[in-house]
Amino acid sequence: MTSSSAVREGADAAPGGNGAVPRHVAIIMDGNGRWAARRGLPRAAGHRAGAEAVRATLRAAAEAGVRVLTLYAFSSENWRRSEEEVTDLKGLLAFYVEKELETLHREGVRLKLIGDPSPFGPQLMQRLERAVDRTKDNDRLTLVVALNYGSRSEIASAARELAEEAAAGKRDLASIDEQAIGKALETADLPELDLLIRTSGEVRLSNFLLWQAAYAELLFVDTLWPDFDAAAFNSALAQFASRQRRFGGR
Ligand code: FPP
């Protein structure tokens, strides 16, 4: 057993499985558009229902003892969507942050952002920063929201930062190793990613947490994101607990 699995606390061991509650779960929330289309509704209605699923999942994660929940809310490729849809998503996010802030705070949730939310404009940025600041001392669960996030760009920034330090004589080239890169990523302060879930039947990572997912368990479920709820999340946790994790060992 590696040290990283040895430190995991959680459920009783299932026969043949790791039996643990994942400390860090990430979700690619996919299928809002299809959920809406099946009901003859506009895409915005799918995103609104998706925000409800966020609420249910966050609660289930906190109750299960998950420490970090990372959600892919807007990828750097999502700008290719229509202006109307981007505006809807921004509005929904602003509404959610404003409406949920006190509940998140009361429930001991710390909000953290990864990616570059600045193109969303100063108003939304201000709200997000206020929420991050208000919740910064909470420690029950960290909710990481990836906004205008792309994993390759995150890794490229880390490489640039380390190269600049080396060029300035502040770092030996030999010190640029896996650990140094991990520390230069936006997720440096978070535990290792244990479980990555994608909804809606699509089977790809779409430039999300590529480095961090190196040893994560991957779970692809057919459920469309707005239909994802506490039962679906708990079923994902049960599947995680039933898997054996070898981290490259035997
Ligand atoms: C994917 O469905 C979903 C998104 C791009 C946006 C996710 C955003 C939310 C759930 C809104 C609220 C978020 C937070 C953090 C409060 P899709 O539109 O790609 O669906 P499709 O593939 O069926 O078209």
mmCIF file of C-alpha atoms in Angstrom, residues 80-187:
data_model
loop_
_atom_site.group_PDB
_atom_site.id
_atom_site.type_symbol
_atom_site.label_atom_id
_atom_site.label_comp_id
_atom_site.label_asym_id
_atom_site.label_seq_id
_atom_site.Cartn_x
_atom_site.Cartn_y
_atom_site.Cartn_z
ATOM 1 C CA ARG A 80 -17.067 29.103 -28.641
ATOM 2 C CA ARG A 81 -20.702 28.865 -27.531
ATOM 3 C CA SER A 82 -23.206 31.504 -28.588
ATOM 4 C CA GLU A 83 -22.988 34.884 -26.913
ATOM 5 C CA GLU A 84 -26.454 34.289 -25.518
ATOM 6 C CA GLU A 85 -25.451 31.031 -23.834
ATOM 7 C CA VAL A 86 -22.244 32.529 -22.401
ATOM 8 C CA THR A 87 -24.310 35.401 -20.976
ATOM 9 C CA ASP A 88 -26.783 32.904 -19.479
ATOM 10 C CA LEU A 89 -23.977 30.914 -17.845
ATOM 11 C CA LYS A 90 -22.388 34.069 -16.423
ATOM 12 C CA GLY A 91 -25.742 35.233 -15.072
ATOM 13 C CA LEU A 92 -26.423 31.865 -13.495
ATOM 14 C CA LEU A 93 -23.036 31.803 -11.848
ATOM 15 C CA ALA A 94 -23.461 35.326 -10.467
ATOM 16 C CA PHE A 95 -26.917 34.399 -9.170
ATOM 17 C CA TYR A 96 -25.701 31.145 -7.629
ATOM 18 C CA VAL A 97 -22.739 32.771 -5.883
ATOM 19 C CA GLU A 98 -24.886 35.572 -4.478
ATOM 20 C CA LYS A 99 -27.749 33.324 -3.418
ATOM 21 C CA GLU A 100 -25.671 30.464 -2.026
ATOM 22 C CA LEU A 101 -22.877 32.399 -0.360
ATOM 23 C CA GLU A 102 -24.354 32.471 3.140
ATOM 24 C CA THR A 103 -25.431 28.810 2.941
ATOM 25 C CA LEU A 104 -21.982 27.770 1.766
ATOM 26 C CA HIS A 105 -20.408 29.769 4.557
ATOM 27 C CA ARG A 106 -22.768 28.392 7.207
ATOM 28 C CA GLU A 107 -22.060 24.856 6.057
ATOM 29 C CA GLY A 108 -18.312 25.330 6.390
ATOM 30 C CA VAL A 109 -17.524 25.363 2.671
ATOM 31 C CA ARG A 110 -14.423 27.167 1.427
ATOM 32 C CA LEU A 111 -14.705 28.401 -2.162
ATOM 33 C CA LYS A 112 -11.637 28.310 -4.377
ATOM 34 C CA LEU A 113 -11.351 29.257 -8.044
ATOM 35 C CA ILE A 114 -9.040 27.801 -10.660
ATOM 36 C CA GLY A 115 -8.649 29.095 -14.207
ATOM 37 C CA ASP A 116 -8.848 32.714 -15.224
ATOM 38 C CA PRO A 117 -12.250 34.242 -14.483
ATOM 39 C CA SER A 118 -11.128 37.781 -15.425
ATOM 40 C CA PRO A 119 -12.760 37.713 -18.927
ATOM 41 C CA PHE A 120 -16.108 37.302 -17.150
ATOM 42 C CA GLY A 121 -15.912 41.006 -16.294
ATOM 43 C CA PRO A 122 -15.310 43.047 -13.141
ATOM 44 C CA GLN A 123 -18.789 42.609 -11.667
ATOM 45 C CA LEU A 124 -18.757 38.825 -11.581
ATOM 46 C CA MET A 125 -15.079 38.853 -10.588
ATOM 47 C CA GLN A 126 -15.896 41.060 -7.619
ATOM 48 C CA ARG A 127 -18.689 38.752 -6.462
ATOM 49 C CA LEU A 128 -16.488 35.701 -6.834
ATOM 50 C CA GLU A 129 -13.601 37.316 -4.973
ATOM 51 C CA ARG A 130 -15.921 38.392 -2.182
ATOM 52 C CA ALA A 131 -17.200 34.816 -1.848
ATOM 53 C CA VAL A 132 -13.661 33.413 -1.826
ATOM 54 C CA ASP A 133 -12.641 35.916 0.837
ATOM 55 C CA ARG A 134 -15.729 35.386 3.003
ATOM 56 C CA THR A 135 -15.250 31.593 3.075
ATOM 57 C CA LYS A 136 -11.458 31.445 3.234
ATOM 58 C CA ASP A 137 -11.250 30.121 6.812
ATOM 59 C CA ASN A 138 -13.830 27.342 6.400
ATOM 60 C CA ASP A 139 -12.501 23.814 6.466
ATOM 61 C CA ARG A 140 -15.304 21.271 6.202
ATOM 62 C CA LEU A 141 -15.134 21.022 2.420
ATOM 63 C CA THR A 142 -13.362 22.986 -0.314
ATOM 64 C CA LEU A 143 -15.491 23.663 -3.384
ATOM 65 C CA VAL A 144 -13.173 24.344 -6.301
ATOM 66 C CA VAL A 145 -14.883 25.945 -9.275
ATOM 67 C CA ALA A 146 -12.941 25.774 -12.537
ATOM 68 C CA LEU A 147 -13.821 28.839 -14.592
ATOM 69 C CA ASN A 148 -12.278 29.572 -17.967
ATOM 70 C CA TYR A 149 -9.952 26.715 -17.039
ATOM 71 C CA GLY A 150 -7.791 24.646 -19.368
ATOM 72 C CA SER A 151 -5.326 22.064 -18.115
ATOM 73 C CA ARG A 152 -2.701 22.470 -20.839
ATOM 74 C CA SER A 153 -2.603 26.206 -20.237
ATOM 75 C CA GLU A 154 -2.248 25.596 -16.474
ATOM 76 C CA ILE A 155 0.701 23.246 -17.081
ATOM 77 C CA ALA A 156 2.273 25.686 -19.571
ATOM 78 C CA SER A 157 2.045 28.510 -16.991
ATOM 79 C CA ALA A 158 3.697 26.311 -14.378
ATOM 80 C CA ALA A 159 6.521 25.454 -16.808
ATOM 81 C CA ARG A 160 6.989 29.139 -17.657
ATOM 82 C CA GLU A 161 7.120 30.131 -13.992
ATOM 83 C CA LEU A 162 9.780 27.518 -13.215
ATOM 84 C CA ALA A 163 11.777 28.429 -16.338
ATOM 85 C CA GLU A 164 11.702 32.102 -15.335
ATOM 86 C CA GLU A 165 13.016 31.232 -11.885
ATOM 87 C CA ALA A 166 15.800 29.168 -13.467
ATOM 88 C CA ALA A 167 16.648 31.932 -15.961
ATOM 89 C CA ALA A 168 16.859 34.418 -13.082
ATOM 90 C CA GLY A 169 19.306 32.103 -11.300
ATOM 91 C CA LYS A 170 16.841 31.419 -8.479
ATOM 92 C CA ARG A 171 16.480 27.711 -9.253
ATOM 93 C CA ASP A 172 18.638 24.806 -10.490
ATOM 94 C CA LEU A 173 17.417 23.064 -13.624
ATOM 95 C CA ALA A 174 17.687 19.761 -11.749
ATOM 96 C CA SER A 175 15.069 21.000 -9.275
ATOM 97 C CA ILE A 176 12.416 21.128 -12.009
ATOM 98 C CA ASP A 177 10.856 17.785 -11.229
ATOM 99 C CA GLU A 178 7.324 16.378 -10.813
ATOM 100 C CA GLN A 179 7.027 17.813 -7.336
ATOM 101 C CA ALA A 180 8.072 21.306 -8.455
ATOM 102 C CA ILE A 181 5.561 21.259 -11.312
ATOM 103 C CA GLY A 182 2.812 20.013 -8.986
ATOM 104 C CA LYS A 183 3.584 22.883 -6.630
ATOM 105 C CA ALA A 184 3.374 25.431 -9.439
ATOM 106 C CA LEU A 185 -0.119 24.285 -10.472
ATOM 107 C CA GLU A 186 -3.257 25.999 -9.206
ATOM 108 C CA THR A 187 -4.179 22.863 -7.291
#
